[in-house]
Structure formats: structure tokens, C-alpha cells
Amino acid sequence: MEWENVPEPKIQGINQAIVKPIAVSRCDLDLPIVNGYTLFRPGIPIGHEFVGMIEETSPEIANQYPKGTKVIIPFQISCGICPDCTLGRSKACTSVPYASHYGMGPSAKEFGGALSEKIWIPFAKQMLIPMPSDMDVISLASISDNIVEAWKLVGQWLEKNRILL
């Protein structure tokens, strides 16, 4: 494991954000990645369970996501609008390479990991989840792994139905 200097992420188009990680949780998969016991190649950025603070957004979403807003960021990078995303299969999003994640897998070189100083969010409106103001960032750091995906699938039904999770 080593530190590496990389170019700072930049806003490249509409519906994007730059987020500063403020709390990172260690996943049980992080150590096998670091120790070379996975299929992931050495030298990838790690850290996929995190919450962050918005540093910058593209202009058209600045009012919805003001600088300083604390957000939960799903580890799977997905557009939220392609056919696979609308069916809840964000891992198969057709807008990015298959299984694009923060902090693990081949796409981590492009998107970074939660131990980075700043992270580029390519689909901000679909990916950023504002944190409740009364919640502690430490207590929510690991929620970005799988809970976010479950919420995307069932959250829309909770007001009308009772659902067993």
C-alpha cells in the first residue's frame, strides 16, 4: 500500500459533483485487496464505504446540492436512468464500464477511492443522497455499500406498502 499523487478531479459536464470524503469505513474486502488476495490488480485506489461533503457541482444543480452539503455516495457508479439502472441493476449500468465502483475493481483507477482527497461524481442527481442533519457521519460511513442500493429499490414503495427487508 502506498500513497500516489493523481490529478485533481474536475467537473467535466452537466449533473456532476466533486465530493471530499469526510468519513470512511473499512470493509472486510479492503484488506484482501491490499494484501493481493483478490483478482483486483495491485495499485488500485481503495475505499468504497464513505460519506462526503460537496465541494463543487456543475452550475445547473448547485441550488439542489450546495457546497458543504453532507452526502452519502453509493459505491456503485450508475446513471440511474438507463434500462438496467431503472430495474435496480446499477452494477450493470450501461453508461459506464460494467461494475464501475469507487475503491475497487478495474474502474477504481478512473474513479478513485474514498481515501482520495476529492472524488468525481459523474451522475450527481442520481447518486448523491443528502444526509439527515441529525445523523453522525461516522455512523453512516458504511451505509454507502449495499444499503443505498436496497433503498433505491424499495424506498419508492414504503409510503404505500409494508415491505419486509
mmCIF file with all atom_site columns, C-alpha atoms in Angstrom, residues 29-108:
data_model
loop_
_atom_site.group_PDB
_atom_site.id
_atom_site.type_symbol
_atom_site.label_atom_id
_atom_site.label_alt_id
_atom_site.label_comp_id
_atom_site.label_asym_id
_atom_site.label_entity_id
_atom_site.label_seq_id
_atom_site.pdbx_PDB_ins_code
_atom_site.Cartn_x
_atom_site.Cartn_y
_atom_site.Cartn_z
_atom_site.occupancy
_atom_site.B_iso_or_equiv
_atom_site.pdbx_formal_charge
_atom_site.auth_seq_id
_atom_site.auth_comp_id
_atom_site.auth_asym_id
_atom_site.auth_atom_id
_atom_site.pdbx_PDB_model_num
ATOM 1  C CA . LEU A 1 29  ? -12.768 -6.751  1.414   1.00 0.00 ? 29  LEU A CA 1
ATOM 2  C CA . ASP A 1 30  ? -10.235 -3.904  1.755   1.00 0.00 ? 30  ASP A CA 1
ATOM 3  C CA . LEU A 1 31  ? -7.526  -5.995  3.471   1.00 0.00 ? 31  LEU A CA 1
ATOM 4  C CA . PRO A 1 32  ? -7.612  -8.842  0.919   1.00 0.00 ? 32  PRO A CA 1
ATOM 5  C CA . ILE A 1 33  ? -7.357  -6.215  -1.841  1.00 0.00 ? 33  ILE A CA 1
ATOM 6  C CA . VAL A 1 34  ? -4.351  -4.557  -0.166  1.00 0.00 ? 34  VAL A CA 1
ATOM 7  C CA . ASN A 1 35  ? -2.685  -7.927  0.527   1.00 0.00 ? 35  ASN A CA 1
ATOM 8  C CA . GLY A 1 36  ? -3.182  -9.179  -3.041  1.00 0.00 ? 36  GLY A CA 1
ATOM 9  C CA . TYR A 1 37  ? -5.666  -11.948 -2.206  1.00 0.00 ? 37  TYR A CA 1
ATOM 10 C CA . THR A 1 38  ? -8.278  -10.878 -4.766  1.00 0.00 ? 38  THR A CA 1
ATOM 11 C CA . LEU A 1 39  ? -8.459  -10.718 -8.540  1.00 0.00 ? 39  LEU A CA 1
ATOM 12 C CA . PHE A 1 40  ? -8.016  -6.932  -8.340  1.00 0.00 ? 40  PHE A CA 1
ATOM 13 C CA . ARG A 1 41  ? -4.620  -5.824  -9.578  1.00 0.00 ? 41  ARG A CA 1
ATOM 14 C CA . PRO A 1 42  ? -2.250  -4.061  -7.165  1.00 0.00 ? 42  PRO A CA 1
ATOM 15 C CA . GLY A 1 43  ? -2.171  -0.288  -7.256  1.00 0.00 ? 43  GLY A CA 1
ATOM 16 C CA . ILE A 1 44  ? -5.894  0.443   -7.290  1.00 0.00 ? 44  ILE A CA 1
ATOM 17 C CA . PRO A 1 45  ? -7.311  3.129   -5.015  1.00 0.00 ? 45  PRO A CA 1
ATOM 18 C CA . ILE A 1 46  ? -9.215  1.628   -2.097  1.00 0.00 ? 46  ILE A CA 1
ATOM 19 C CA . GLY A 1 47  ? -12.162 2.736   -0.011  1.00 0.00 ? 47  GLY A CA 1
ATOM 20 C CA . HIS A 1 48  ? -15.735 2.303   -1.173  1.00 0.00 ? 48  HIS A CA 1
ATOM 21 C CA . GLU A 1 49  ? -17.709 2.891   2.035   1.00 0.00 ? 49  GLU A CA 1
ATOM 22 C CA . PHE A 1 50  ? -17.842 6.604   2.759   1.00 0.00 ? 50  PHE A CA 1
ATOM 23 C CA . VAL A 1 51  ? -19.785 9.790   3.207   1.00 0.00 ? 51  VAL A CA 1
ATOM 24 C CA . GLY A 1 52  ? -18.616 13.123  1.917   1.00 0.00 ? 52  GLY A CA 1
ATOM 25 C CA . MET A 1 53  ? -19.132 16.844  1.691   1.00 0.00 ? 53  MET A CA 1
ATOM 26 C CA . ILE A 1 54  ? -19.901 18.600  -1.575  1.00 0.00 ? 54  ILE A CA 1
ATOM 27 C CA . GLU A 1 55  ? -17.022 20.806  -2.701  1.00 0.00 ? 55  GLU A CA 1
ATOM 28 C CA . GLU A 1 56  ? -18.317 21.794  -6.149  1.00 0.00 ? 56  GLU A CA 1
ATOM 29 C CA . THR A 1 57  ? -21.116 20.975  -8.602  1.00 0.00 ? 57  THR A CA 1
ATOM 30 C CA . SER A 1 58  ? -21.960 21.751  -12.182 1.00 0.00 ? 58  SER A CA 1
ATOM 31 C CA . PRO A 1 59  ? -23.980 25.007  -12.275 1.00 0.00 ? 59  PRO A CA 1
ATOM 32 C CA . GLU A 1 60  ? -27.430 23.563  -13.044 1.00 0.00 ? 60  GLU A CA 1
ATOM 33 C CA . ILE A 1 61  ? -27.537 21.519  -9.807  1.00 0.00 ? 61  ILE A CA 1
ATOM 34 C CA . ALA A 1 62  ? -25.790 23.984  -7.480  1.00 0.00 ? 62  ALA A CA 1
ATOM 35 C CA . ASN A 1 63  ? -29.042 25.038  -5.771  1.00 0.00 ? 63  ASN A CA 1
ATOM 36 C CA . GLN A 1 64  ? -30.108 21.437  -5.192  1.00 0.00 ? 64  GLN A CA 1
ATOM 37 C CA . TYR A 1 65  ? -26.667 20.408  -3.894  1.00 0.00 ? 65  TYR A CA 1
ATOM 38 C CA . PRO A 1 66  ? -24.998 23.439  -2.279  1.00 0.00 ? 66  PRO A CA 1
ATOM 39 C CA . LYS A 1 67  ? -21.346 23.407  -1.284  1.00 0.00 ? 67  LYS A CA 1
ATOM 40 C CA . GLY A 1 68  ? -20.903 21.952  2.189   1.00 0.00 ? 68  GLY A CA 1
ATOM 41 C CA . THR A 1 69  ? -23.869 19.555  1.983   1.00 0.00 ? 69  THR A CA 1
ATOM 42 C CA . LYS A 1 70  ? -23.045 16.213  3.590   1.00 0.00 ? 70  LYS A CA 1
ATOM 43 C CA . VAL A 1 71  ? -23.933 13.305  1.323   1.00 0.00 ? 71  VAL A CA 1
ATOM 44 C CA . ILE A 1 72  ? -23.943 9.536   1.161   1.00 0.00 ? 72  ILE A CA 1
ATOM 45 C CA . ILE A 1 73  ? -22.407 8.226   -2.066  1.00 0.00 ? 73  ILE A CA 1
ATOM 46 C CA . PRO A 1 74  ? -23.212 4.723   -3.327  1.00 0.00 ? 74  PRO A CA 1
ATOM 47 C CA . PHE A 1 75  ? -20.063 2.767   -4.132  1.00 0.00 ? 75  PHE A CA 1
ATOM 48 C CA . GLN A 1 76  ? -21.510 1.622   -7.468  1.00 0.00 ? 76  GLN A CA 1
ATOM 49 C CA . ILE A 1 77  ? -21.275 4.297   -10.138 1.00 0.00 ? 77  ILE A CA 1
ATOM 50 C CA . SER A 1 78  ? -24.510 4.434   -12.086 1.00 0.00 ? 78  SER A CA 1
ATOM 51 C CA . CYS A 1 79  ? -26.549 6.864   -14.171 1.00 0.00 ? 79  CYS A CA 1
ATOM 52 C CA . GLY A 1 80  ? -29.913 5.958   -12.633 1.00 0.00 ? 80  GLY A CA 1
ATOM 53 C CA . ILE A 1 81  ? -31.750 6.283   -15.959 1.00 0.00 ? 81  ILE A CA 1
ATOM 54 C CA . CYS A 1 82  ? -30.577 3.510   -18.317 1.00 0.00 ? 82  CYS A CA 1
ATOM 55 C CA . PRO A 1 83  ? -32.762 0.369   -18.555 1.00 0.00 ? 83  PRO A CA 1
ATOM 56 C CA . ASP A 1 84  ? -30.576 -1.622  -16.141 1.00 0.00 ? 84  ASP A CA 1
ATOM 57 C CA . CYS A 1 85  ? -30.492 1.184   -13.574 1.00 0.00 ? 85  CYS A CA 1
ATOM 58 C CA . THR A 1 86  ? -34.269 1.647   -13.669 1.00 0.00 ? 86  THR A CA 1
ATOM 59 C CA . LEU A 1 87  ? -34.630 -2.072  -12.920 1.00 0.00 ? 87  LEU A CA 1
ATOM 60 C CA . GLY A 1 88  ? -32.347 -1.723  -9.886  1.00 0.00 ? 88  GLY A CA 1
ATOM 61 C CA . ARG A 1 89  ? -29.303 -3.288  -11.532 1.00 0.00 ? 89  ARG A CA 1
ATOM 62 C CA . SER A 1 90  ? -26.908 -0.384  -11.036 1.00 0.00 ? 90  SER A CA 1
ATOM 63 C CA . LYS A 1 91  ? -23.889 -2.700  -11.297 1.00 0.00 ? 91  LYS A CA 1
ATOM 64 C CA . ALA A 1 92  ? -24.867 -3.241  -14.948 1.00 0.00 ? 92  ALA A CA 1
ATOM 65 C CA . CYS A 1 93  ? -25.314 0.468   -15.766 1.00 0.00 ? 93  CYS A CA 1
ATOM 66 C CA . THR A 1 94  ? -24.751 0.925   -19.485 1.00 0.00 ? 94  THR A CA 1
ATOM 67 C CA . SER A 1 95  ? -23.427 4.495   -19.105 1.00 0.00 ? 95  SER A CA 1
ATOM 68 C CA . VAL A 1 96  ? -20.149 3.335   -17.516 1.00 0.00 ? 96  VAL A CA 1
ATOM 69 C CA . PRO A 1 97  ? -17.977 0.213   -17.860 1.00 0.00 ? 97  PRO A CA 1
ATOM 70 C CA . TYR A 1 98  ? -19.549 -2.862  -16.217 1.00 0.00 ? 98  TYR A CA 1
ATOM 71 C CA . ALA A 1 99  ? -19.166 -2.978  -12.422 1.00 0.00 ? 99  ALA A CA 1
ATOM 72 C CA . SER A 1 100 ? -17.772 0.550   -12.074 1.00 0.00 ? 100 SER A CA 1
ATOM 73 C CA . HIS A 1 101 ? -17.075 1.207   -8.395  1.00 0.00 ? 101 HIS A CA 1
ATOM 74 C CA . TYR A 1 102 ? -15.258 3.593   -6.157  1.00 0.00 ? 102 TYR A CA 1
ATOM 75 C CA . GLY A 1 103 ? -12.329 1.929   -4.419  1.00 0.00 ? 103 GLY A CA 1
ATOM 76 C CA . MET A 1 104 ? -12.249 -1.498  -6.040  1.00 0.00 ? 104 MET A CA 1
ATOM 77 C CA . GLY A 1 105 ? -12.064 -3.199  -9.391  1.00 0.00 ? 105 GLY A CA 1
ATOM 78 C CA . PRO A 1 106 ? -10.626 -2.054  -12.688 1.00 0.00 ? 106 PRO A CA 1
ATOM 79 C CA . SER A 1 107 ? -12.659 1.180   -12.751 1.00 0.00 ? 107 SER A CA 1
ATOM 80 C CA . ALA A 1 108 ? -11.122 2.406   -9.483  1.00 0.00 ? 108 ALA A CA 1
#
